[in-house]
Tab-separated table of C-alpha atoms and ligand atoms in Angstrom:
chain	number	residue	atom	x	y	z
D	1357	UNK	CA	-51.555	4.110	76.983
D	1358	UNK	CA	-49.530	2.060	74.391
D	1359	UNK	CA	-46.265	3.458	73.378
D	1360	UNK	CA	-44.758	3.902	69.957
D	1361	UNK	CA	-45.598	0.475	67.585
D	1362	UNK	CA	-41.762	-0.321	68.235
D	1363	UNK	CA	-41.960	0.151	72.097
D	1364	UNK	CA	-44.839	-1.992	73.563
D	1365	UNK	CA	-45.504	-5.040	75.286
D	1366	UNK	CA	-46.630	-8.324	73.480
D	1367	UNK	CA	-45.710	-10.758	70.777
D	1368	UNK	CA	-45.432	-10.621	67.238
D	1369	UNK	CA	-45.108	-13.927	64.782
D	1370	UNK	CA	-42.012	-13.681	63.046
D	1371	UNK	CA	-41.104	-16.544	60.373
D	1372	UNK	CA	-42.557	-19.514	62.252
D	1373	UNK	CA	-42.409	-18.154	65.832
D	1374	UNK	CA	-43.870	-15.717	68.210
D	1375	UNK	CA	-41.087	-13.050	69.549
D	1376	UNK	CA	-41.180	-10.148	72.445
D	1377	UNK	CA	-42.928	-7.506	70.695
D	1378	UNK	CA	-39.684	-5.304	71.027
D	1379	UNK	CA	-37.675	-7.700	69.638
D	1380	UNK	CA	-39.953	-7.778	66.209
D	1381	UNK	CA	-36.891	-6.421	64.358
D	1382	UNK	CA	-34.850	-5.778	60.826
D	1383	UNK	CA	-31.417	-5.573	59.634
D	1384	UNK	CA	-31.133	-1.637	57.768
D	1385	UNK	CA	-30.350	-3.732	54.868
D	1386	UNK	CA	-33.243	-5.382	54.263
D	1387	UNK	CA	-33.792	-5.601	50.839
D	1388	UNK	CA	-38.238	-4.040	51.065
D	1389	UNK	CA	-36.459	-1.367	53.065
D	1390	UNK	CA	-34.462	0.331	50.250
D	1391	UNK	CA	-36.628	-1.175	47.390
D	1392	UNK	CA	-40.068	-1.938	48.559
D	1393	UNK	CA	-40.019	-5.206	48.140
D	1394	UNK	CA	-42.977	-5.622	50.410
D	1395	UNK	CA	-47.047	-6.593	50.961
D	1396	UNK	CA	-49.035	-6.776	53.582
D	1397	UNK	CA	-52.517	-6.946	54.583
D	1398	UNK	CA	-54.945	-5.045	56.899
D	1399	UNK	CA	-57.643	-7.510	58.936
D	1400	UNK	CA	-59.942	-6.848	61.709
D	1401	UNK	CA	-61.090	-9.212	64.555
D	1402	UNK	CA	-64.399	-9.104	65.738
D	1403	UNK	CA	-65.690	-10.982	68.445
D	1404	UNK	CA	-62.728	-13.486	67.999
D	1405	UNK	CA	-62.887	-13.707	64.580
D	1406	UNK	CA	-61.235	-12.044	61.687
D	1407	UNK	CA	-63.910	-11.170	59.069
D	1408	UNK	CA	-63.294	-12.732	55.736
D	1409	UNK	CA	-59.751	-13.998	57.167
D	1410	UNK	CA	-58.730	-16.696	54.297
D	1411	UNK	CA	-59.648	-14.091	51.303
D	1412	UNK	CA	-57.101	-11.318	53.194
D	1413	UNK	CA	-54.913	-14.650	53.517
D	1414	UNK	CA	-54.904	-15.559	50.480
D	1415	UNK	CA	-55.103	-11.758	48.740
D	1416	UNK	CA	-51.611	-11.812	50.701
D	1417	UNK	CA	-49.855	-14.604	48.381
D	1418	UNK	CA	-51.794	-12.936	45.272
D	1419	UNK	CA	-49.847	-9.967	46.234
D	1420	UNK	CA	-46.491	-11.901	46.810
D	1421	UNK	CA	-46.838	-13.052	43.464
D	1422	UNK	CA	-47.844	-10.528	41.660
D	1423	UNK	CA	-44.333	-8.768	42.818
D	1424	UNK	CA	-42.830	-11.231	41.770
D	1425	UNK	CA	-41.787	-12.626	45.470
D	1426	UNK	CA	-43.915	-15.778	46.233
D	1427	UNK	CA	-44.748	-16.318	49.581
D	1428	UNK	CA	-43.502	-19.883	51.658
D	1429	UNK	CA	-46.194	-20.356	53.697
D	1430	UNK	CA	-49.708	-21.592	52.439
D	1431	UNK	CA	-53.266	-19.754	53.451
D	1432	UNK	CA	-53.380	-22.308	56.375
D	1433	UNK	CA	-50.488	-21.665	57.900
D	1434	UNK	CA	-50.895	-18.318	57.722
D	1435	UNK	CA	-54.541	-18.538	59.359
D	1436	UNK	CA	-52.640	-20.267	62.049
D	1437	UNK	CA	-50.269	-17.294	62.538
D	1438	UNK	CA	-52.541	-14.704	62.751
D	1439	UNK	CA	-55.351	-16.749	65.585
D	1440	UNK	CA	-51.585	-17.513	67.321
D	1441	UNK	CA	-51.009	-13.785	67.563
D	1442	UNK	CA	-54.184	-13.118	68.859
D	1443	UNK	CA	-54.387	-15.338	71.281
D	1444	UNK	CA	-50.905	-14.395	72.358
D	1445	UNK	CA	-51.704	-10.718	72.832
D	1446	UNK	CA	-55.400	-11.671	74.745
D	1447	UNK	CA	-56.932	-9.721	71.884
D	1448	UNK	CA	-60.668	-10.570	70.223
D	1449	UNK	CA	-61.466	-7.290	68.797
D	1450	UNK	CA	-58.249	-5.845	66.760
D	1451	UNK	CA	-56.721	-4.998	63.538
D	1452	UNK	CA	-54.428	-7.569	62.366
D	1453	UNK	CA	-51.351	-6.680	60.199
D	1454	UNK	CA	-49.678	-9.344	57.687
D	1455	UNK	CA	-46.827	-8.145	56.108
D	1456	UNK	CA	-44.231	-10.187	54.009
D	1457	UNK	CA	-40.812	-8.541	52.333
D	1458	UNK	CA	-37.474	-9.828	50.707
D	1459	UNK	CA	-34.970	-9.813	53.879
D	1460	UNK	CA	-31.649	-8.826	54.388
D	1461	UNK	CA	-28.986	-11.540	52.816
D	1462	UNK	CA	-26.352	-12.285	50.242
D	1463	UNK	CA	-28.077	-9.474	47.187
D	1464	UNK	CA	-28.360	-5.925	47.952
D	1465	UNK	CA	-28.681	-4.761	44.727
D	1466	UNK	CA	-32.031	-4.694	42.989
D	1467	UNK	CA	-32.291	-7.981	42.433
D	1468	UNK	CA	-32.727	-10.303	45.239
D	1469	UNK	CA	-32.833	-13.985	44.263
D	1470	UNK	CA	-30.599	-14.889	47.175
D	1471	UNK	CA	-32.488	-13.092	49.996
D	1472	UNK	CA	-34.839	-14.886	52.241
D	1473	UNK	CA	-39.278	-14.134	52.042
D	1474	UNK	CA	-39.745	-13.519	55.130
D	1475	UNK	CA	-43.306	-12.906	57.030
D	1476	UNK	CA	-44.726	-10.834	60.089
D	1477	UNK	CA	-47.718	-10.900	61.835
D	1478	UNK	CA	-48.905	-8.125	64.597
D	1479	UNK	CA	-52.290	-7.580	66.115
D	1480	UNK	CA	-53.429	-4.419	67.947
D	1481	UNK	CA	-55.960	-2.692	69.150
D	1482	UNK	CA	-57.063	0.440	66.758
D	1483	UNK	CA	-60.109	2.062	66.881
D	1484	UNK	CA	-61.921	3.940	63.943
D	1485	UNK	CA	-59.555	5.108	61.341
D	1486	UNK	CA	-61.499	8.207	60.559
D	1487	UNK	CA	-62.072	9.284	64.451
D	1488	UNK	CA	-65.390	11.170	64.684
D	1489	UNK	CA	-65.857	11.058	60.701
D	1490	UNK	CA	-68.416	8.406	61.171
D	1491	UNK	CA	-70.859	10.290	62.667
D	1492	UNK	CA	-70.040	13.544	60.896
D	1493	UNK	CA	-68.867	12.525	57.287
D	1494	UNK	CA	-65.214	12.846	56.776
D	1495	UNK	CA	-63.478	15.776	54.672
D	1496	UNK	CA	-61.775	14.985	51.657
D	1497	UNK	CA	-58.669	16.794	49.737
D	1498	UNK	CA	-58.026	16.278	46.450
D	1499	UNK	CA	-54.795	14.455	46.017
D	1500	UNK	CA	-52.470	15.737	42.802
D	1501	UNK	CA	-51.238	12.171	42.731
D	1502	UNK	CA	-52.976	9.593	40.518
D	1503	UNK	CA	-53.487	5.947	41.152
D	1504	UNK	CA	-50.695	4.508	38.168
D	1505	UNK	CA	-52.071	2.669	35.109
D	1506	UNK	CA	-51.631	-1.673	35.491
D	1507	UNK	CA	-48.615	-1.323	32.768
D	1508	UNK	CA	-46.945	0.438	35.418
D	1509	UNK	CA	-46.586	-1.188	38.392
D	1510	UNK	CA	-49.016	-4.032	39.572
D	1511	UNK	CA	-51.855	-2.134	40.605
D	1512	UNK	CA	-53.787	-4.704	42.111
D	1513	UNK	CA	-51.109	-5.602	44.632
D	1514	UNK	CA	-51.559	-4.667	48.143
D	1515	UNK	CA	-47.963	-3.624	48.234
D	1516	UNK	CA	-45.570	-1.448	50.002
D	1517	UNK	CA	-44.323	0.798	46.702
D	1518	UNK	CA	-48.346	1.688	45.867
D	1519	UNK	CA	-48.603	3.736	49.558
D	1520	UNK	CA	-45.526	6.155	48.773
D	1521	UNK	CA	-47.739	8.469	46.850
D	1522	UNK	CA	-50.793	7.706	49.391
D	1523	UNK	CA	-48.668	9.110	52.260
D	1524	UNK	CA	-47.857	12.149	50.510
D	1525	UNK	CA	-50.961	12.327	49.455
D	1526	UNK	CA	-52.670	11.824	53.138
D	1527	UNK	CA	-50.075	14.356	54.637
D	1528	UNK	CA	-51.328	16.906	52.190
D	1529	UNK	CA	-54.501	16.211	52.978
D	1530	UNK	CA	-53.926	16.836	56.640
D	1531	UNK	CA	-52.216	20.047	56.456
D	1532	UNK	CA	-55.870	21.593	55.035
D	1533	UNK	CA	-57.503	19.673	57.853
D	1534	UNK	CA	-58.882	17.153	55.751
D	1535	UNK	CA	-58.550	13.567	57.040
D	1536	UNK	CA	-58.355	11.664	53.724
D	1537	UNK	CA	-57.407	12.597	49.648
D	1538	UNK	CA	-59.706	11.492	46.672
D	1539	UNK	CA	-56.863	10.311	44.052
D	1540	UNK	CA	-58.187	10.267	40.085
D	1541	UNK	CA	-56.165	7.551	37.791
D	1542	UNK	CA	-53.959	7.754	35.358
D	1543	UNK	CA	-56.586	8.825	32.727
D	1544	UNK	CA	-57.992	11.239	35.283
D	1545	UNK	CA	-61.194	9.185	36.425
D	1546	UNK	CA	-62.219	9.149	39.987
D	1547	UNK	CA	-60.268	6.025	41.941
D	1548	UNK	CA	-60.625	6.214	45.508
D	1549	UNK	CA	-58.886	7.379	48.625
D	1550	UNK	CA	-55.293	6.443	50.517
D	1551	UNK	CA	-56.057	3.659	52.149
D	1552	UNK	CA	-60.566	2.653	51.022
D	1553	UNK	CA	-62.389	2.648	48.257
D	1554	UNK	CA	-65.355	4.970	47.485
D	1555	UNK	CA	-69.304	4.787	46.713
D	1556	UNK	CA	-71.560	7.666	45.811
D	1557	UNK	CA	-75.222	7.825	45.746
D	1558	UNK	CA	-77.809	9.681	43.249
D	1559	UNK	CA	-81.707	8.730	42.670
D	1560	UNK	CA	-81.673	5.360	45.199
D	1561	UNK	CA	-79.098	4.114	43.013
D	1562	UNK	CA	-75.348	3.239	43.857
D	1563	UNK	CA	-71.949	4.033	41.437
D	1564	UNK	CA	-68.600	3.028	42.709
D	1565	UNK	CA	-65.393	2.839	40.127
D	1566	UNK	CA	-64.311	0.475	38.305
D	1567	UNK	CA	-61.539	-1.252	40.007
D	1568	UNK	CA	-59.553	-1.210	36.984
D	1569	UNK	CA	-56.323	-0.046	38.141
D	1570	UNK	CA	-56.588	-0.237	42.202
D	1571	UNK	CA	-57.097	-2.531	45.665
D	1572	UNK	CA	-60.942	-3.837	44.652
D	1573	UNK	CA	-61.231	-3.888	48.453
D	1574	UNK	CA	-62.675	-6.918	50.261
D	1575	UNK	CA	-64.854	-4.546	52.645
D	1576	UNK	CA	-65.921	-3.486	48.582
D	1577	UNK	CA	-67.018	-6.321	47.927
D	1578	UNK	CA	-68.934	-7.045	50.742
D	1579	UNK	CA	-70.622	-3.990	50.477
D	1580	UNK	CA	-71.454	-4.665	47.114
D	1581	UNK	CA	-72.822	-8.173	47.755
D	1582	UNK	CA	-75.155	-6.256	50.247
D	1583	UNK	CA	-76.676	-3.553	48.373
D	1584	UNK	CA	-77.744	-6.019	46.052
D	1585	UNK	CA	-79.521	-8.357	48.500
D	1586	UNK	CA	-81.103	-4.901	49.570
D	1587	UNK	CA	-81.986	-4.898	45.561
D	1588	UNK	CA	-80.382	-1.450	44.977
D	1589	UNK	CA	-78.761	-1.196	41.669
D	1590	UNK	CA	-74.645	-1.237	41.851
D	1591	UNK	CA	-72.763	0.766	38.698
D	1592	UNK	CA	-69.598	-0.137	38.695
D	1593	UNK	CA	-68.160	2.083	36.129
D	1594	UNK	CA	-65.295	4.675	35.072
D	1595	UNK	CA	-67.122	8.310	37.264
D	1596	UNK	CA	-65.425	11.433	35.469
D	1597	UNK	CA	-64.582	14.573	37.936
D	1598	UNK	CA	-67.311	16.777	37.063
D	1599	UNK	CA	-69.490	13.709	38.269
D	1600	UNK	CA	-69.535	14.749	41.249
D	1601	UNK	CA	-71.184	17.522	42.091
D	1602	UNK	CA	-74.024	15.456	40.991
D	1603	UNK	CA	-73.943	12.913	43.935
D	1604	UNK	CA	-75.997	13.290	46.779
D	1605	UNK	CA	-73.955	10.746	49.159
D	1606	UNK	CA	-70.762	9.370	49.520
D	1607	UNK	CA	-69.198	6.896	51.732
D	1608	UNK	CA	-65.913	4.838	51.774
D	1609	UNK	CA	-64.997	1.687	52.394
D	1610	UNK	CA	-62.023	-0.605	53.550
D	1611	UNK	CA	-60.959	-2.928	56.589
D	1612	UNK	CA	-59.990	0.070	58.623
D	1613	UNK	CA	-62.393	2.802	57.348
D	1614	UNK	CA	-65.027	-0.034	57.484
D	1615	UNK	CA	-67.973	2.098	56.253
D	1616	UNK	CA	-67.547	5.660	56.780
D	1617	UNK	CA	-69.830	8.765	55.796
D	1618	UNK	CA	-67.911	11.219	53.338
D	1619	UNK	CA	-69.100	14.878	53.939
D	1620	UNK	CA	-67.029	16.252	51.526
D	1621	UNK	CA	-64.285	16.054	48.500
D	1622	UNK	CA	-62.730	19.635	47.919
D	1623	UNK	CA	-65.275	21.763	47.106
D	1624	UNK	CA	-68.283	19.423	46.708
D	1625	UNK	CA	-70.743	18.633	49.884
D	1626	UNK	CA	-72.534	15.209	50.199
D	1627	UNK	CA	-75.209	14.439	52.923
D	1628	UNK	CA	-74.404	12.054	55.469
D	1629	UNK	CA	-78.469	10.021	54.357
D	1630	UNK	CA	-80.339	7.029	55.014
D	1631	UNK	CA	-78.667	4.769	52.686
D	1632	UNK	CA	-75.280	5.187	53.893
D	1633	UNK	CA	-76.561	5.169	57.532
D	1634	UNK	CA	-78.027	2.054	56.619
D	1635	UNK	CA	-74.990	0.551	54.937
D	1636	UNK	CA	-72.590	1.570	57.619
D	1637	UNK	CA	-75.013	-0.401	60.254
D	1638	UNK	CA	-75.336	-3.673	58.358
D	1639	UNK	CA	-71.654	-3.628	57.918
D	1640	UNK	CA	-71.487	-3.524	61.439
D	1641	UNK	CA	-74.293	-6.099	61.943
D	1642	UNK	CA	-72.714	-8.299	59.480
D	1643	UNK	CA	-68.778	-8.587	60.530
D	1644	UNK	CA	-70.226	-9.614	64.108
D	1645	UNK	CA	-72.507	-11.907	63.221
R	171	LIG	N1	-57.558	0.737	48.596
R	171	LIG	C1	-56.410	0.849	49.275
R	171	LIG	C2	-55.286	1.623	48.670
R	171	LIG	C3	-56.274	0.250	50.529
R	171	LIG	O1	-55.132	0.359	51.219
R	171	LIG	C4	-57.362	-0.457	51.091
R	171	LIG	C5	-57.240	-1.084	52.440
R	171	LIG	N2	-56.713	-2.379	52.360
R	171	LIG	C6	-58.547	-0.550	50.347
R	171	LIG	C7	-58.609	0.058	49.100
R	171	LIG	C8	-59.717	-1.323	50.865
R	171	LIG	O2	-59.424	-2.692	50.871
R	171	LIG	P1	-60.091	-3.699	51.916
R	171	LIG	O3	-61.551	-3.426	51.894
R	171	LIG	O4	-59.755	-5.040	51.376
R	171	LIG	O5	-59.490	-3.426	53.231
């Protein structure tokens, strides 16, 4: 049994070079840690190979500069990192973690012109991220917090300062026994969950938001890209609250969650059916191909 994430055996890339996993540290004045200067990205091997590794690559550096913190290393080198770290750890099937901040050096107030970009790069093995939820459907809260609108904070960023309200919102969600929260945006339309996006079903057809002011998820895409080949008609649209209870199926979506059966949101019930069976199998089929 692995120990804490700080307390295991291993190696983890650290700006150019692979260190003892215990020795993957930070100064407590690193600038991400008191401002969240910070973005990462969540990957998954499978069968030696990280499904759509490059896009995650470069969705890292979109996210660098959209925080205004560009990146030094290109999409290549940072392929190179991550297929070091894996073969460094003896790992084929595992969830890959890039993450990139502003360090500790000469600023520590909120600017940080002078501080070095640094970049990390850790590979594990982790399981499904709903547990038994796959099989079952997965129970949703409702989250009070909303995803923020684009003229607040870059909303399309995979970065650190977007998750403070999604762990808040998750713990929430956990003390009802619920293993996820539904958040509504800023203008009170459905969004998607903490860490995936969502898809709901009614008549054969298929309505996911609009990814108008949060992560349009690569594992979104792809799923997206397939219901079409399966010629099932994709609305991508604003879906208003009282939508809901009109939905006979819902399912999420995301490098972690990969495709996983919602059962349901607060008070409303969806049926774990064929479509989303079927979905959550050619996922499957299609990151190990
Ligand atoms: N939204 C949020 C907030 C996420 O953290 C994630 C996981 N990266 C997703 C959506 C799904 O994105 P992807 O399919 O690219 O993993």
């Amino acid at each position: 049994m692995a120990g804490g994430y700080d307390d295991r055996d291993g190696k983890i890339w650290m700006d150019g070079r692979l260190v003892p996993w215990r020795d993957a540290n930070v100064h407590i004045l690193t600038h991400a840690m008191h401002y969240a200067s910070s973005v990462f990205e969540g990957e998954r091997c499978y069968n030696g190979t990280i499904f759509e590794s490059r896009k995650h690559s470069e969705r890292l550096l979109a996210s660098g500069a959209a925080i205004d913190m560009p990146i030094p290393y290109t999409v290549d080198e940072i392929e190179a990192a991550k297929y070091q770290v894996l073969e460094a750890m003896g790992l084929t099937d595992a969830y890959v973690r890039a993450v990139a901040w502003r360090g500790a050096g000469e600023d520590m107030g909120v600017a940080s012109q002078r501080n070095p970009v640094r970049l990390a790069v850790a590979a594990w093995e982790w399981g499904a991220y709903y547990g038994d939820a796959k099989m079952k459907g997965a129970k949703l809260d409702i989250s009070k917090w909303k995803r923020p609108s684009p003229e607040t904070i870059p909303s399309h960023a995979k970065a650190a300062g977007l998750y403070m309200i999604c762990t808040m919102s998750k713990h929430a969600a956990e003390a009802k026994g619920c293993s996820d929260a539904m958040m509504f945006d800023y203008r009170g339309y459905v969004a998607e969950a903490t860490g995936a996006n969502m898809f709901f079903v009614k008549n054969g057809e298929v309505h996911t938001p609009d990814p108008d002011c949060f992560l349009n998820g690569i594992t979104r895409q792809t799923v997206i890209g397939m219901l079409r080949d399966k010629q099932i008609k994709v609305h991508e649209r604003h879906i208003m609250p009282e939508e809901l209870e009109s939905f006979e199926q819902c399912w999420l979506t995301g490098t972690a969650a990969e495709v996983t059966p919602v059962g349901q949101i607060g008070d409303y019930s969806f049926e774990v059916g064929a479509l989303t069976r079927d979905i959550a199998q050619s996922y499957e089929k299609l990151v190990r191909s």
